[in-house]
Coordinates of C-alpha atoms in Angstrom, one line a residue:
M20 CA 8.7 71.3 81.4
D21 CA 11.2 74.1 81.3
N22 CA 13.7 72.5 79.2
A23 CA 12.4 70.4 76.4
V24 CA 14.4 68.8 73.6
A25 CA 12.4 68.4 70.5
N26 CA 12.9 68.7 66.8
R27 CA 13.2 72.0 65.1
P28 CA 10.0 73.4 63.8
N29 CA 9.1 71.8 60.5
A30 CA 12.3 70.0 60.3
A31 CA 11.5 66.6 58.9
L32 CA 13.6 63.6 59.0
P33 CA 15.1 62.7 55.6
L34 CA 14.0 59.4 53.9
V35 CA 17.0 57.5 52.7
E36 CA 16.1 55.2 49.8
P37 CA 18.2 52.3 49.0
A38 CA 20.5 52.5 45.9
G39 CA 20.7 49.5 43.5
F40 CA 18.5 46.6 42.4
A41 CA 19.7 44.2 45.0
A42 CA 19.3 46.9 47.8
R43 CA 15.7 47.5 46.7
M44 CA 14.9 43.7 46.5
A45 CA 16.4 43.3 50.0
A46 CA 14.3 46.1 51.3
L47 CA 11.0 44.4 50.2
P48 CA 8.7 42.9 52.8
T49 CA 9.0 39.0 53.4
K50 CA 5.6 38.4 51.7
S51 CA 6.8 40.2 48.6
K52 CA 10.1 38.3 48.5
A53 CA 8.3 35.0 48.8
T54 CA 5.8 35.9 46.1
L55 CA 8.6 36.9 43.8
A56 CA 10.7 33.8 44.5
L57 CA 7.5 31.5 43.7
G58 CA 6.8 33.5 40.6
I59 CA 10.4 33.1 39.3
A60 CA 10.3 29.3 40.1
A61 CA 7.0 28.8 38.3
L62 CA 8.3 30.8 35.3
V63 CA 11.4 28.7 35.0
G64 CA 9.3 25.5 35.2
V65 CA 7.1 26.6 32.5
V66 CA 10.0 27.5 30.2
L67 CA 11.6 24.1 30.8
A68 CA 8.4 22.2 30.0
M69 CA 8.1 24.2 26.8
T70 CA 11.6 23.3 26.0
M71 CA 11.2 19.7 26.8
W72 CA 7.9 19.6 24.7
S73 CA 9.5 21.1 21.7
S74 CA 12.7 19.0 21.8
Q75 CA 10.6 15.7 21.6
G76 CA 9.7 16.5 18.1
D77 CA 7.8 14.1 15.7
Y78 CA 7.6 10.4 16.4
K79 CA 7.6 7.9 13.5
V80 CA 7.2 4.1 13.4
L81 CA 10.4 2.1 14.0
Y82 CA 8.8 -1.4 13.6
A83 CA 5.3 -2.5 13.3
N84 CA 3.5 -5.9 13.7
L85 CA 6.2 -7.4 15.8
S86 CA 5.8 -10.6 18.0
D87 CA 5.9 -10.1 21.7
K88 CA 9.4 -11.6 21.9
D89 CA 10.9 -9.3 19.3
G90 CA 8.9 -6.3 20.7
G91 CA 10.4 -6.9 24.3
A92 CA 14.0 -7.4 22.9
I93 CA 13.7 -4.1 21.0
I94 CA 12.3 -2.1 23.9
A95 CA 15.1 -3.5 26.1
Q96 CA 17.7 -2.4 23.6
L97 CA 16.2 1.1 23.3
S98 CA 16.3 1.5 27.1
Q99 CA 19.9 0.5 27.2
M100 CA 20.5 3.1 24.4
N101 CA 18.7 5.7 26.4
V102 CA 16.3 6.4 23.5
P103 CA 12.8 7.7 24.2
Y104 CA 10.0 5.5 22.6
R105 CA 6.2 5.2 22.5
F106 CA 3.5 2.9 21.5
A107 CA 1.0 3.3 18.8
D108 CA -2.7 3.0 19.5
G109 CA -3.1 -0.7 20.4
G110 CA 0.4 -1.5 20.8
G111 CA 0.8 -2.5 17.2
A112 CA 4.0 -0.3 16.3
I113 CA 6.9 1.2 18.4
L114 CA 7.4 4.9 17.7
V115 CA 10.8 6.7 18.2
P116 CA 12.0 10.4 17.3
A117 CA 11.7 10.8 13.6
A118 CA 15.4 12.1 13.5
K119 CA 16.5 8.7 14.9
V120 CA 14.6 6.1 12.9
H121 CA 17.2 5.2 10.3
D122 CA 20.1 5.3 12.8
L123 CA 18.2 3.0 15.3
R124 CA 17.3 0.6 12.6
L125 CA 20.9 0.1 11.4
K126 CA 22.0 -0.2 15.1
L127 CA 19.2 -2.7 15.9
A128 CA 20.0 -4.7 12.7
A129 CA 23.7 -4.9 13.9
A130 CA 22.4 -6.4 17.1
E131 CA 20.3 -8.9 14.9
L132 CA 17.0 -7.3 15.9
P133 CA 14.3 -8.1 15.1
K134 CA 14.9 -11.7 14.7
G135 CA 11.4 -12.5 13.6
S136 CA 9.5 -15.8 14.4
V137 CA 10.7 -17.2 11.2
V138 CA 14.1 -18.6 10.9
G139 CA 16.0 -19.7 7.9
Y140 CA 19.4 -20.9 7.0
E141 CA 20.8 -18.8 9.7
L142 CA 20.1 -22.0 12.0
M143 CA 23.0 -23.6 10.2
D144 CA 25.3 -20.8 11.6
G145 CA 25.0 -22.1 15.2
A146 CA 25.6 -25.8 14.6
R147 CA 26.9 -27.5 17.8
F148 CA 29.6 -29.9 17.9
G149 CA 28.5 -33.5 18.1
Q150 CA 25.3 -33.2 16.2
T151 CA 23.9 -36.5 15.0
Q152 CA 22.9 -37.0 11.4
F153 CA 19.2 -36.8 12.3
Q154 CA 19.7 -33.4 14.0
E155 CA 21.7 -32.0 10.9
R156 CA 19.0 -33.3 8.6
L157 CA 16.3 -31.7 10.8
T158 CA 18.1 -28.4 11.1
A159 CA 18.5 -28.2 7.2
Q160 CA 14.8 -29.1 6.9
R161 CA 13.8 -26.2 9.2
G162 CA 16.0 -23.7 7.5
L163 CA 14.4 -24.5 4.1
E164 CA 11.0 -24.3 5.6
G165 CA 11.7 -20.9 6.9
E166 CA 13.4 -19.6 3.7
L167 CA 10.2 -20.8 1.7
T168 CA 8.0 -19.1 4.3
R169 CA 10.0 -15.8 3.9
S170 CA 9.7 -16.0 0.1
I171 CA 5.9 -16.7 0.3
T172 CA 5.1 -14.0 2.8
A173 CA 6.8 -11.5 0.5
M174 CA 3.7 -11.7 -1.7
A175 CA 1.3 -8.7 -1.3
A176 CA -1.8 -10.7 -0.5
V177 CA -0.3 -13.1 1.9
Q178 CA -0.1 -12.1 5.7
N179 CA 1.5 -15.1 7.0
A180 CA 2.4 -18.5 5.8
R181 CA 3.6 -21.9 7.2
V182 CA 5.5 -24.5 5.0
H183 CA 5.5 -28.2 6.0
L184 CA 8.1 -30.5 4.1
A185 CA 8.0 -34.2 4.3
L186 CA 11.4 -35.3 3.2
P187 CA 11.8 -39.0 3.4
N188 CA 15.2 -40.5 4.1
Q189 CA 16.7 -41.4 0.7
N190 CA 18.4 -44.8 0.8
G191 CA 19.9 -46.5 -2.1
F192 CA 18.9 -50.0 -0.7
F193 CA 15.3 -49.4 -1.5
R194 CA 14.0 -50.3 -4.9
E195 CA 11.1 -47.8 -4.8
Q196 CA 12.1 -44.4 -3.1
Q197 CA 9.4 -42.4 -1.5
K198 CA 8.8 -39.0 -3.1
P199 CA 9.0 -35.9 -1.0
S200 CA 5.8 -33.8 -0.4
A201 CA 4.8 -30.4 1.0
S202 CA 2.0 -28.6 2.5
V203 CA 1.5 -24.8 2.6
L204 CA -0.9 -23.0 4.8
L205 CA -1.6 -19.4 3.8
T206 CA -3.1 -16.4 6.0
L207 CA -4.4 -13.9 3.5
Y208 CA -5.0 -10.3 4.4
P209 CA -8.8 -9.5 4.8
G210 CA -10.4 -8.8 1.4
R211 CA -7.6 -10.4 -0.6
T212 CA -7.6 -13.5 -2.8
L213 CA -5.1 -15.4 -4.8
E214 CA -5.4 -15.9 -8.6
R215 CA -4.8 -19.1 -10.1
A216 CA -1.5 -18.0 -11.7
Q217 CA -0.3 -16.9 -8.1
I218 CA -1.2 -20.3 -6.7
A219 CA 0.5 -22.0 -9.6
G220 CA 3.6 -20.0 -8.7
I221 CA 3.5 -20.9 -5.1
V222 CA 3.4 -24.6 -6.1
H223 CA 6.3 -24.1 -8.6
L224 CA 8.5 -22.3 -6.0
V225 CA 7.9 -25.0 -3.4
S226 CA 8.5 -28.0 -5.9
S227 CA 11.5 -26.3 -7.5
S228 CA 13.2 -25.9 -4.0
V229 CA 13.1 -29.4 -3.1
P230 CA 14.9 -32.0 -5.2
E231 CA 12.7 -34.7 -7.0
M232 CA 9.4 -33.2 -5.8
S233 CA 6.5 -33.2 -8.2
P234 CA 4.2 -30.1 -8.3
K235 CA 1.2 -32.5 -7.8
A236 CA 2.8 -33.3 -4.3
V237 CA 2.4 -29.7 -3.1
S238 CA -1.0 -28.8 -1.2
V239 CA -1.8 -25.1 -0.7
L240 CA -4.6 -24.2 1.8
D241 CA -6.0 -21.0 3.0
Q242 CA -7.0 -20.0 6.6
T243 CA -10.2 -21.3 6.2
G244 CA -9.0 -24.7 5.4
A245 CA -10.1 -24.6 1.7
L246 CA -7.8 -26.5 -0.7
L247 CA -6.5 -24.0 -3.3
T248 CA -4.7 -26.5 -5.5
A249 CA -7.4 -28.5 -7.0
S250 CA -6.4 -31.1 -9.6
G251 CA -7.5 -31.1 -13.2
D252 CA -10.3 -33.8 -12.6
N253 CA -11.8 -32.0 -9.7
A254 CA -11.6 -28.4 -11.4
Q255 CA -14.8 -26.6 -11.4
A256 CA -16.4 -26.0 -14.8
G257 CA -16.5 -22.5 -15.9
L258 CA -14.3 -19.5 -16.8
D259 CA -11.0 -19.4 -15.1
A260 CA -9.5 -16.0 -13.9
Q261 CA -7.5 -15.4 -17.2
Q262 CA -10.7 -16.1 -19.2
L263 CA -12.7 -13.7 -17.2
Q264 CA -9.9 -11.1 -17.5
Y265 CA -10.0 -11.5 -21.1
V266 CA -13.7 -10.9 -21.4
N267 CA -13.4 -7.9 -19.0
Q268 CA -10.8 -6.5 -21.1
I269 CA -13.0 -6.9 -24.5
E270 CA -16.1 -5.3 -22.7
S271 CA -14.1 -2.3 -21.1
G272 CA -12.4 -1.7 -24.6
Y273 CA -15.8 -1.3 -26.3
A274 CA -17.1 0.8 -23.5
K275 CA -14.2 3.1 -23.7
R276 CA -14.7 3.4 -27.5
I277 CA -18.3 4.5 -26.9
F278 CA -17.2 6.9 -24.2
E279 CA -14.6 8.5 -26.3
L280 CA -16.8 8.8 -29.2
L281 CA -19.9 10.3 -27.6
E282 CA -18.6 12.3 -24.7
P283 CA -17.4 15.3 -27.0
L284 CA -21.1 15.4 -28.3
V285 CA -23.3 15.0 -25.2
G286 CA -20.8 16.2 -22.6
R287 CA -19.0 14.8 -19.5
D288 CA -21.1 12.9 -17.0
N289 CA -24.1 12.9 -19.4
L290 CA -23.4 9.4 -20.7
R291 CA -23.7 5.8 -19.3
A292 CA -22.7 2.8 -21.6
T293 CA -22.1 -0.9 -20.8
V294 CA -21.2 -3.6 -23.2
T295 CA -21.7 -7.3 -22.8
A296 CA -19.6 -9.8 -24.8
D297 CA -20.4 -13.4 -25.4
V298 CA -17.0 -15.1 -25.9
D299 CA -16.5 -18.6 -27.1
F300 CA -13.6 -20.3 -25.5
S301 CA -14.3 -23.8 -26.8
Q302 CA -11.4 -25.4 -28.6
T303 CA -12.4 -27.3 -31.8
E304 CA -10.1 -29.5 -33.9
A305 CA -11.2 -31.2 -37.2
T306 CA -9.1 -33.6 -39.4
A307 CA -10.2 -34.4 -43.1
E308 CA -8.7 -36.8 -45.7
E309 CA -9.7 -36.3 -49.4
F310 CA -8.8 -38.6 -52.4
S311 CA -9.1 -37.2 -55.8
P312 CA -9.3 -39.6 -59.0
N313 CA -6.2 -39.8 -61.3
Q314 CA -8.3 -40.3 -64.5
G315 CA -8.9 -37.5 -66.9
A316 CA -6.9 -35.6 -69.4
K317 CA -6.2 -32.8 -67.1
A318 CA -5.2 -34.9 -64.1
N319 CA -1.7 -34.8 -63.1
V320 CA -0.9 -38.5 -63.0
A321 CA 2.1 -39.5 -60.8
I322 CA 3.6 -42.9 -61.5
R323 CA 5.1 -44.5 -58.5
S324 CA 6.3 -47.7 -60.2
Q325 CA 5.9 -49.6 -63.4
Q326 CA 6.7 -53.3 -64.3
V327 CA 6.3 -54.8 -67.8
S328 CA 6.8 -58.7 -68.4
E329 CA 6.8 -60.1 -72.0
S330 CA 7.2 -63.9 -72.9
S331 CA 6.7 -65.8 -76.0
G332 CA 7.1 -69.6 -77.1
S333 CA 6.1 -72.0 -79.9
S334 CA 5.3 -75.8 -80.0
G335 CA 5.8 -78.4 -82.9
A336 CA 3.2 -79.0 -85.4
A337 CA 0.8 -82.0 -84.5
P338 CA 1.2 -85.0 -86.6
S339 CA -1.1 -85.2 -89.5
G340 CA -1.6 -87.5 -92.4
V341 CA -1.6 -91.3 -93.0
P342 CA 0.2 -92.7 -89.9
G343 CA 3.6 -94.0 -90.9
A344 CA 7.3 -93.6 -90.7
A345 CA 7.1 -90.5 -92.6
S346 CA 4.4 -89.0 -90.7
N347 CA 6.0 -89.6 -87.4
Q348 CA 9.0 -87.5 -88.2
P349 CA 8.8 -83.9 -87.3
P350 CA 9.0 -81.6 -90.3
V351 CA 12.1 -79.3 -90.5
P352 CA 11.2 -75.7 -90.1
A353 CA 11.8 -73.3 -93.1
T354 CA 14.2 -70.7 -92.9
A355 CA 13.8 -67.2 -94.2
P356 CA 16.3 -64.4 -94.6
M357 CA 16.5 -61.5 -92.0
T358 CA 15.0 -58.2 -93.1
G359 CA 16.0 -56.3 -90.1
A360 CA 18.1 -56.9 -87.1
S361 CA 15.7 -55.5 -84.6
Q362 CA 12.9 -57.5 -85.7
P363 CA 12.2 -60.8 -84.0
L364 CA 12.2 -64.0 -86.0
Q365 CA 9.0 -65.3 -87.2
T366 CA 8.7 -68.9 -87.4
T367 CA 6.5 -70.8 -89.6
Q368 CA 5.7 -74.3 -89.8
A369 CA 4.5 -75.9 -93.0
G370 CA 2.4 -78.3 -91.4
G371 CA 1.2 -75.5 -89.1
G372 CA 2.3 -75.0 -85.5
N373 CA 1.2 -73.4 -82.2
G374 CA 2.8 -70.1 -81.1
S375 CA 2.2 -68.1 -78.0
S376 CA 3.3 -64.7 -76.6
R377 CA 2.5 -62.9 -73.3
R378 CA 2.8 -59.4 -72.0
D379 CA 2.2 -58.2 -68.5
A380 CA 2.4 -54.5 -67.5
V381 CA 1.9 -53.4 -64.0
T382 CA 1.8 -49.6 -63.2
N383 CA 1.5 -48.2 -59.7
Y384 CA 0.2 -44.7 -59.4
E385 CA 0.5 -42.3 -56.3
V386 CA -2.7 -42.1 -54.6
D387 CA -3.9 -38.3 -54.5
K388 CA -4.6 -37.7 -50.7
T389 CA -5.2 -34.5 -48.8
V390 CA -5.1 -34.4 -45.1
R391 CA -6.7 -31.1 -43.7
V392 CA -6.6 -30.3 -39.9
T393 CA -8.5 -27.4 -38.7
R394 CA -8.3 -25.9 -35.3
N395 CA -10.6 -23.1 -34.6
A396 CA -9.3 -20.0 -32.5
T397 CA -10.4 -19.6 -28.8
G398 CA -11.8 -16.4 -27.5
N399 CA -14.0 -15.4 -30.5
V400 CA -16.7 -13.0 -29.9
K401 CA -20.0 -14.6 -30.7
R402 CA -22.3 -11.8 -29.8
L403 CA -22.1 -8.2 -28.6
N404 CA -24.8 -6.2 -26.7
A405 CA -24.4 -2.6 -26.1
A406 CA -26.7 -0.4 -24.0
V407 CA -26.3 3.4 -23.8
V408 CA -28.2 5.9 -21.9
V409 CA -27.9 9.6 -22.8
N410 CA -28.9 12.5 -20.5
Y411 CA -31.2 15.3 -21.4
R412 CA -29.6 18.3 -23.0
S413 CA -29.2 21.3 -20.5
V414 CA -30.2 24.6 -21.9
T415 CA -29.4 27.9 -20.0
D416 CA -31.5 31.0 -20.9
P417 CA -30.1 34.5 -20.8
K418 CA -31.5 35.1 -17.3
G419 CA -29.3 32.2 -16.0
K420 CA -32.1 29.6 -15.7
T421 CA -31.1 26.0 -16.6
T422 CA -33.6 23.7 -18.2
T423 CA -33.4 20.2 -19.7
T424 CA -34.8 19.2 -23.0
P425 CA -34.9 15.7 -24.7
L426 CA -32.9 14.9 -27.7
S427 CA -34.7 14.6 -31.1
S428 CA -35.3 11.2 -32.8
D429 CA -32.8 12.1 -35.4
E430 CA -30.1 13.0 -32.9
V431 CA -30.7 9.6 -31.1
E432 CA -30.5 7.7 -34.5
K433 CA -27.2 9.3 -35.2
L434 CA -26.0 8.4 -31.7
T435 CA -27.0 4.8 -32.3
A436 CA -25.1 4.7 -35.6
L437 CA -22.1 5.9 -33.9
V438 CA -22.3 3.2 -31.3
R439 CA -22.7 0.5 -33.9
E440 CA -19.7 1.6 -36.0
S441 CA -17.6 1.8 -32.7
I442 CA -18.2 -1.7 -31.8
G443 CA -18.2 -3.2 -35.2
F444 CA -21.8 -4.2 -35.2
K445 CA -22.6 -7.3 -37.3
Q446 CA -26.3 -8.2 -38.0
D447 CA -25.6 -11.8 -38.9
R448 CA -23.8 -12.3 -35.6
G449 CA -26.9 -11.2 -33.6
D450 CA -25.4 -8.1 -32.1
S451 CA -27.7 -5.6 -30.5
V452 CA -27.4 -1.9 -29.8
K453 CA -30.0 0.2 -27.8
V454 CA -29.5 3.9 -27.2
I455 CA -32.0 5.6 -24.8
N456 CA -32.4 9.3 -24.1
A457 CA -33.6 9.8 -20.5
P458 CA -33.1 12.4 -17.8
F459 CA -30.5 11.5 -15.1
K460 CA -31.6 11.7 -11.5
V461 CA -29.2 13.7 -9.5
D462 CA -29.6 13.3 -5.8
P463 CA -29.2 16.6 -4.0
V464 CA -26.0 16.9 -2.0
E465 CA -26.6 18.4 1.4
K466 CA -23.9 20.8 2.4
I467 CA -23.1 20.5 5.9
D468 CA -21.7 23.7 7.4
L469 CA -19.6 22.6 10.2
P470 CA -18.9 25.3 12.9
L471 CA -15.4 26.5 12.9
W472 CA -14.6 24.7 16.2
K473 CA -15.7 21.3 14.8
Q474 CA -13.7 21.3 11.4
P475 CA -11.1 18.6 11.5
E476 CA -8.3 21.0 10.4
I477 CA -9.2 23.4 13.3
L478 CA -9.3 20.5 15.7
D479 CA -5.8 19.2 14.8
M480 CA -4.4 22.7 14.9
L481 CA -6.0 23.2 18.4
R482 CA -4.5 19.8 19.6
A483 CA -1.1 20.7 18.3
A484 CA -1.2 24.2 19.9
A485 CA -2.9 23.2 23.2
V486 CA 0.3 22.4 25.1
P487 CA 2.4 25.4 24.1
A488 CA -0.7 27.7 24.4
G489 CA -1.5 26.4 27.9
L490 CA 2.1 26.8 29.1
G491 CA 2.3 30.3 27.6
L492 CA -0.9 31.3 29.5
V493 CA 0.6 30.0 32.8
A494 CA 3.8 31.9 32.2
L495 CA 1.7 35.1 31.5
L496 CA -0.3 34.6 34.7
V497 CA 2.9 34.0 36.7
F498 CA 4.7 37.0 35.4
F499 CA 1.8 39.6 35.6
G500 CA 0.4 38.1 38.9
M501 CA 3.4 37.4 41.0
I502 CA 6.7 38.7 39.4
R503 CA 5.6 42.1 38.0
P504 CA 3.8 43.5 41.3
A505 CA 6.8 42.6 43.3
I506 CA 9.2 44.4 40.9
K507 CA 6.9 47.3 40.7
S508 CA 6.8 47.7 44.4
A509 CA 10.5 47.7 44.6
F510 CA 10.9 50.5 42.3
A511 CA 8.0 52.6 43.5
P512 CA 9.0 56.0 45.0
R513 CA 8.6 56.7 48.7
P514 CA 5.5 58.8 49.5
A515 CA 6.3 62.3 50.9
P516 CA 5.2 63.0 54.6
A517 CA 1.8 64.7 55.0
P518 CA 1.7 68.3 56.7
G519 CA 1.5 68.2 60.4
S520 CA 3.0 64.8 60.6
Q521 CA 6.3 66.3 61.6
V522 CA 7.4 67.4 64.9
S523 CA 6.0 71.2 65.0
A524 CA 6.0 71.9 68.6
V525 CA 8.3 72.4 71.6
V526 CA 7.6 70.7 74.8
D527 CA 6.2 73.0 77.5
D528 CA 5.7 75.7 75.0
D529 CA 2.2 77.1 74.6
N530 CA 2.7 78.7 71.2
A531 CA 2.5 76.2 68.4
L532 CA 4.7 77.0 65.4
P533 CA 2.7 77.2 62.1
G534 CA 3.0 74.3 59.9
S535 CA 3.9 76.2 56.9
M536 CA 7.0 77.6 58.3
P537 CA 10.0 76.8 56.1
A538 CA 12.0 73.9 57.4
L539 CA 15.4 74.5 58.9
P540 CA 18.4 72.3 58.3
A541 CA 18.0 69.2 60.2
P542 CA 20.5 68.3 62.8
K543 CA 22.6 65.2 62.3
S544 CA 20.8 62.0 62.8
S545 CA 23.0 60.9 65.7
E546 CA 22.2 64.1 67.7
H547 CA 18.4 63.6 67.2
L548 CA 18.5 59.9 68.3
L549 CA 20.5 60.9 71.5
A550 CA 18.2 63.7 72.4
A551 CA 15.3 61.5 71.9
R552 CA 16.6 58.7 73.9
A553 CA 17.7 61.1 76.8
L554 CA 14.2 62.8 76.8
A555 CA 12.5 59.2 76.9
K556 CA 14.6 58.3 79.8
E557 CA 14.2 61.6 81.7
N558 CA 10.6 62.4 81.1
P559 CA 8.7 59.4 79.7
A560 CA 5.4 61.3 80.2
A561 CA 6.4 64.1 77.9
V562 CA 7.2 61.7 75.1
A563 CA 4.0 60.1 75.5
N564 CA 2.3 63.4 75.2
I565 CA 4.2 64.2 72.1
V566 CA 3.4 61.0 70.4
R567 CA -0.4 61.4 71.6
G568 CA -0.4 64.7 69.8
W569 CA 1.1 63.4 66.6
V570 CA -1.6 60.8 66.6
S571 CA -4.5 63.0 67.2
G572 CA -3.2 66.1 65.4
E573 CA -3.5 68.3 68.5
A574 CA -0.7 70.4 70.1
A575 CA 1.0 68.7 72.9

């Protein structure tokens, strides 16, 4: 070909790189763009998941041990309020975010939730118009039963309770009114019991809440059907709870004295002591009456009453002498002058006469009587038994080796004397104290070395950090596996063209230009394009030869 249109020797076409981030992203291949879009979407999803997980926060118990009816009503109310909730293990409690617990309780209380399975006097608030007298009385009875149930279930040992009241209809036309009665069924927590004082308190609570109800008319049962309110006739013999508590207090008090006295001498955990007290709770009452005689010079005689009666009289002389007229006349009594005004008259009769006098004295003395009533105190200690075990003495040599040695007999005797003095030992009462020196058997404690991944603290920390760590790992994989390669390829510089890859020959010219020849200024791109298009139209074979030479690296 004579005339050939070709590029100038060693004149390479300039590589125009796009300017700006958007232009570089647009110049990426379709596959890189799709990878970049998926990576960004995945990263955004991971960030949203972490945000939602952290925003949930800690959940705390809103209500526990609810009935199915109250639980359903509370869940429905929470759904209306758009409050997230959870259930505890087993469904025994409803959990809500910790920051909303108190607010939700106030709002649910305003909505009268939870209502609870026990209703009280609030039944009287919804009284309907036209109720009969029987319905009103029954509603009042139900309210009273509910209030008593709430009061009884407030006790720590009572899990649930039911109260049944038998309230007869009081009518003034009956001579003998039937007294009300009550029955209480208790459900106690596992392992809990009620003392006699607590049962008496429940009985007193129920009987005091119902007019004219006697405490004997209240029956209390537990969940096993055992009657807890036994009468006095059927009460089992033995010590009651208060007496047992009193005995335990006495024994623990003596044991505490022994520990406080001997622990500074033998060391901590080197002493074991127990005290057994025999306490007499029998009640004895004696009445004695004593009478003391009132005789004796030193006796204090107390006269209660005294009565003296005196009487005197005289009768005429009996007739004497020869019967006749003179002898039949009574003689004239002789008179004598008064010698004293205070002396009684003495009458005499010449012929002799009969005189009589009588003196009666009655003296009533107070009876010396002594009434003595003696009541013995209850809870007297009849006997004390103390048993004390002291460990061997531990001795550590200079090399750090620890050995145990028994106590001497003198030391044991001193400890025995201290124990006797601490409990108030009495020989005549039958008390006994025994102090023994023996080595304590210490069971070796096997130390279990748990691996780090089995320790509870580490497991809890791993559970708490599992979700954010997993989300963070996914975010790193998405960034370094999808987003970073796409961005790196967009900002990577264009590779320079290799030598010989440019147009370095002229068509129909046998002489090839050297590749190391300095490049000349390239013509305008429009002129190159027009010349190449014209050459391709006029001589397609020449263009094919040129392209073949570029591929094979040979001159055209």
